[in-house]
Short mmCIF file of C-alpha atoms and ligand atoms in Angstrom, two decimals:
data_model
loop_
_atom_site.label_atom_id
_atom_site.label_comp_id
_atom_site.label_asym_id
_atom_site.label_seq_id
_atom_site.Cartn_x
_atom_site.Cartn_y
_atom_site.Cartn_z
CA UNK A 75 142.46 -40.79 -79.23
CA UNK A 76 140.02 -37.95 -80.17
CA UNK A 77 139.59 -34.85 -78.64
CA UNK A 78 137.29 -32.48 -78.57
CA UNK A 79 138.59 -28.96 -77.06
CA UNK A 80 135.57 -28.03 -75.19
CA UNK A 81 134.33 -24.35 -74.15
CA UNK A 82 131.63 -23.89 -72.27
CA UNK A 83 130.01 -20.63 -72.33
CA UNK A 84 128.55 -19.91 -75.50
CA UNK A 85 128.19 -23.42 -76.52
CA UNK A 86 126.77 -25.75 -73.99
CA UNK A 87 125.22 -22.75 -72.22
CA UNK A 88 123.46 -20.45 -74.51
CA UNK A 89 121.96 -16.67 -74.74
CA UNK A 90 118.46 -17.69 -75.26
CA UNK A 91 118.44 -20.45 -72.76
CA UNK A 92 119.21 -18.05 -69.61
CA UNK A 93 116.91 -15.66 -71.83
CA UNK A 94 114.27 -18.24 -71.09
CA UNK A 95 114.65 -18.64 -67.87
CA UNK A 96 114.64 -14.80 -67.54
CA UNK A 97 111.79 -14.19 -69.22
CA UNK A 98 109.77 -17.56 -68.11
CA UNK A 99 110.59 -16.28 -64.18
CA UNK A 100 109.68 -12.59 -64.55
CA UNK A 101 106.52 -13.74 -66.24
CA UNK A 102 105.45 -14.77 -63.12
CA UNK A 103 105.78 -11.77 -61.23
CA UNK A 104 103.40 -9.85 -63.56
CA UNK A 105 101.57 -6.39 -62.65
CA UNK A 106 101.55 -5.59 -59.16
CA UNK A 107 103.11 -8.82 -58.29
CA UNK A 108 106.08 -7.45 -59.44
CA UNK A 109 109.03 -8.31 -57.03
CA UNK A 110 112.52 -8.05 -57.75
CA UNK A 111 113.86 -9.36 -55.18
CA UNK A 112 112.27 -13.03 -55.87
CA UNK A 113 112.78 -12.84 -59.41
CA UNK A 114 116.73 -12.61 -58.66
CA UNK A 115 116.46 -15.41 -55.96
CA UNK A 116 114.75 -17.43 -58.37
CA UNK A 117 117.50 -16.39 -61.07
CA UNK A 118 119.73 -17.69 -58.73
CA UNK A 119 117.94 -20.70 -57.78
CA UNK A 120 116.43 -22.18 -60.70
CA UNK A 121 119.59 -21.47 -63.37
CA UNK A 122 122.79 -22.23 -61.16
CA UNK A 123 124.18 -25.06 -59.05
CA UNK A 124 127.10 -25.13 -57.34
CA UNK A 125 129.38 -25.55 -60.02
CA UNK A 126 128.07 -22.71 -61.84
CA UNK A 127 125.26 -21.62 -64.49
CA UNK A 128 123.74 -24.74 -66.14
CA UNK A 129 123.57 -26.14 -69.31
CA UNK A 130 121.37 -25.91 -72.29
CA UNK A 131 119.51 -29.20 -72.37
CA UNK A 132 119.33 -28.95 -75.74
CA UNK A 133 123.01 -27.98 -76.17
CA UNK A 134 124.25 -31.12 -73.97
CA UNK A 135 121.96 -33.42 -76.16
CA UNK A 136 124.22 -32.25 -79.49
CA UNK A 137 127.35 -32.96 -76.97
CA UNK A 138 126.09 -36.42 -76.41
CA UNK A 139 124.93 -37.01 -80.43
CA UNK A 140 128.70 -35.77 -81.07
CA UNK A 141 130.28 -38.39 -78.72
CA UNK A 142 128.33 -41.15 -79.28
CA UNK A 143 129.40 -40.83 -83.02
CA UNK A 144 133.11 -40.44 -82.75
CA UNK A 145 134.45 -41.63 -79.58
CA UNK A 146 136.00 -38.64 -78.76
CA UNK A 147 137.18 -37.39 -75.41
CA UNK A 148 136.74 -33.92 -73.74
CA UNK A 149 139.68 -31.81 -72.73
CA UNK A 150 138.28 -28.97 -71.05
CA UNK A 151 139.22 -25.02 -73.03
CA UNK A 152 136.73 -23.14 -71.17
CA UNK A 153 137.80 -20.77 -68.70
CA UNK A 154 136.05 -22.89 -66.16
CA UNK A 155 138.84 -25.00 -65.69
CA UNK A 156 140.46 -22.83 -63.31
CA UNK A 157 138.23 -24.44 -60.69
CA UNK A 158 140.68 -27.42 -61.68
CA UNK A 159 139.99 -31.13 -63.28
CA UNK A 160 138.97 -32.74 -60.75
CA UNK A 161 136.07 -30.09 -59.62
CA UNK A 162 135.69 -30.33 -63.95
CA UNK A 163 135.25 -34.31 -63.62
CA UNK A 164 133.35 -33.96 -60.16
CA UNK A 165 130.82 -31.48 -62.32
CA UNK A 166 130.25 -34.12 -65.06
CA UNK A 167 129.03 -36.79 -62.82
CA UNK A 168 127.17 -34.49 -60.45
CA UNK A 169 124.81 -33.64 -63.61
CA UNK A 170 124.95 -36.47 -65.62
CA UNK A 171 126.91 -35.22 -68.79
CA UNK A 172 127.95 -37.08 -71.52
CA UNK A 173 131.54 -38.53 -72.27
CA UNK A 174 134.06 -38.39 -70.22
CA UNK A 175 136.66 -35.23 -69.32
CA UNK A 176 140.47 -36.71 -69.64
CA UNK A 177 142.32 -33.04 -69.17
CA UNK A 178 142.01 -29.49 -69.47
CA UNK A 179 144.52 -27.26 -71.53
CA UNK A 180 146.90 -25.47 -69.26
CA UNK A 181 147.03 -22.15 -68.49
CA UNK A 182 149.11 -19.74 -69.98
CA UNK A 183 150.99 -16.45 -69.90
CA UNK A 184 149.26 -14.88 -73.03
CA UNK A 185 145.93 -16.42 -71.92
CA UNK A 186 145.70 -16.89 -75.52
CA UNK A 187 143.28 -19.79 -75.94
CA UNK A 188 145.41 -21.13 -79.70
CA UNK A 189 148.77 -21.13 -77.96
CA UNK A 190 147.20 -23.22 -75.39
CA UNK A 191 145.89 -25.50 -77.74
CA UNK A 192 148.59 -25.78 -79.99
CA UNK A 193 151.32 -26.15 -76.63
CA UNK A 194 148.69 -28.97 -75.82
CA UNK A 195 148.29 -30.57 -79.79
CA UNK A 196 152.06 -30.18 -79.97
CA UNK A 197 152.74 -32.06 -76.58
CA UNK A 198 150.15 -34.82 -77.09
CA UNK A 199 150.32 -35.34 -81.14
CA UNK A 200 151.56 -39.03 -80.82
CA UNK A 201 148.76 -39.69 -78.49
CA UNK A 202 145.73 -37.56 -80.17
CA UNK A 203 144.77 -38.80 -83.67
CA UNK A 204 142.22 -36.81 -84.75
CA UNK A 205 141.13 -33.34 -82.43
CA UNK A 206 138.34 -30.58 -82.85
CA UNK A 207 138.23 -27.26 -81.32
CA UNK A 208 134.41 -26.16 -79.95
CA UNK A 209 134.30 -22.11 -79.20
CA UNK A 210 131.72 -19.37 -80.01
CA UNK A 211 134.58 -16.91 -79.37
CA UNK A 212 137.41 -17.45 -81.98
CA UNK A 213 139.55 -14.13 -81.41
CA UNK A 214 142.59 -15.75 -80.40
CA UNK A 215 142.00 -18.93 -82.44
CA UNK A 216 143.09 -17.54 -85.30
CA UNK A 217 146.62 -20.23 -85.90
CA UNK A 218 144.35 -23.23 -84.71
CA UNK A 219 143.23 -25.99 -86.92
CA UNK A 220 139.85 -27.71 -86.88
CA UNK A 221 137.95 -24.73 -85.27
CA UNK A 222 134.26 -24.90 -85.01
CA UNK A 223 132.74 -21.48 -84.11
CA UNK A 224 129.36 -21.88 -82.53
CA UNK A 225 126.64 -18.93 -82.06
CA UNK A 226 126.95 -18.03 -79.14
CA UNK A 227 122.90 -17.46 -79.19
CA UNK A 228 122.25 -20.39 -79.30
CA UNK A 229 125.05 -22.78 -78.32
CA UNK A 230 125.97 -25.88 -80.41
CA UNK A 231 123.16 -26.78 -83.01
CA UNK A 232 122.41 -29.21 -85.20
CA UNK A 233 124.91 -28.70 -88.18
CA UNK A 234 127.61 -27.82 -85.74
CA UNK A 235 127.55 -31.29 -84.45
CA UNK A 236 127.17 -32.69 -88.07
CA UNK A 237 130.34 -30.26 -88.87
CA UNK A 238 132.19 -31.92 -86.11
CA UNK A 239 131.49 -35.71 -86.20
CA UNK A 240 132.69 -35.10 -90.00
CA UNK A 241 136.15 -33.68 -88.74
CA UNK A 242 136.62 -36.03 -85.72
CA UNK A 243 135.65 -39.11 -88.42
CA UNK A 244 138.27 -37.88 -91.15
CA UNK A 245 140.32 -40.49 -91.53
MG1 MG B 308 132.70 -19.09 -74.75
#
């Protein structure tokens, strides 16, 4: 199997998309129309569900490009799997993502993202043949093989996804 270590923020969301929204919202409220109070609702409204703050279109398109090419799996790095796999799996299908979620890493003492990783590369390495790790913040990835850092900007782009369909297809 391949796996892709997936974190969220900073890679399937991105800076510029909520920047968008921000901007494309308050643009509406112009001059004396100004009103806080809606702008935030809207915030609210038009860039969350109940899940959480959504995805970069553009981002999830890469995700889907990725998996299409390589066959790989998701198991689920971002900190949003504290809400647990099966909320992670319920999320998926609720807005139509690509792939499919098979775990998320556990949590550990350290909270160090590698040694969750690695605990999880070492456990699984008969089962996992080929793995690639998906963050924009790489801090505590510093032991980890087959790290892709992503701008966190702009979430994945275009030769981030040709970066890791080339890893995931090594042979
Ligand atoms: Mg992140």
């Amino acid at each position: 199997m391949k796996v892709i270590f997936l974190d969220f923020d900073g890679v399937l969301n991105s800076v510029d998309n909520m920047n968008s929204y921000g901007a494309s919202i308050r643009s509406r409220y112009l001059g004396d129309d100004y009103d806080a109070m809606a702008i935030s609702k809207n915030l609210l409204s038009e860039t969350r569900d109940k899940y959480g703050q959504l995805f970069d279109d553009r981002c999830v398109r890469w995700l889907e490009y990725i998996i299409s090419s390589t066959g790989a799996k998701i198991v689920v790095s971002s900190t949003w799997r504290m809400a647990g796999l099966s909320v992670m799996k319920e999320m998926w299908k609720f807005r139509k993502l690509p792939g499919e979620i098979v775990d998320v890493t556990q949590i550990s003492q350290s909270g160090i993202r590698g040694d969750e990783i690695g605990d999880y590369l070492d456990f699984y390495h008969e089962t996992i043949e080929q793995h690639v790790v998906i963050d924009d913040d790489v801090d505590d990835l510093f032991d980890t093989p087959n790290v892709v850092q992503i701008n966190c900007y702009t979430g994945i782009m275009s030769y981030d996804a040709d970066k890791i369909i080339k890893i995931l297809n090594k042979e």
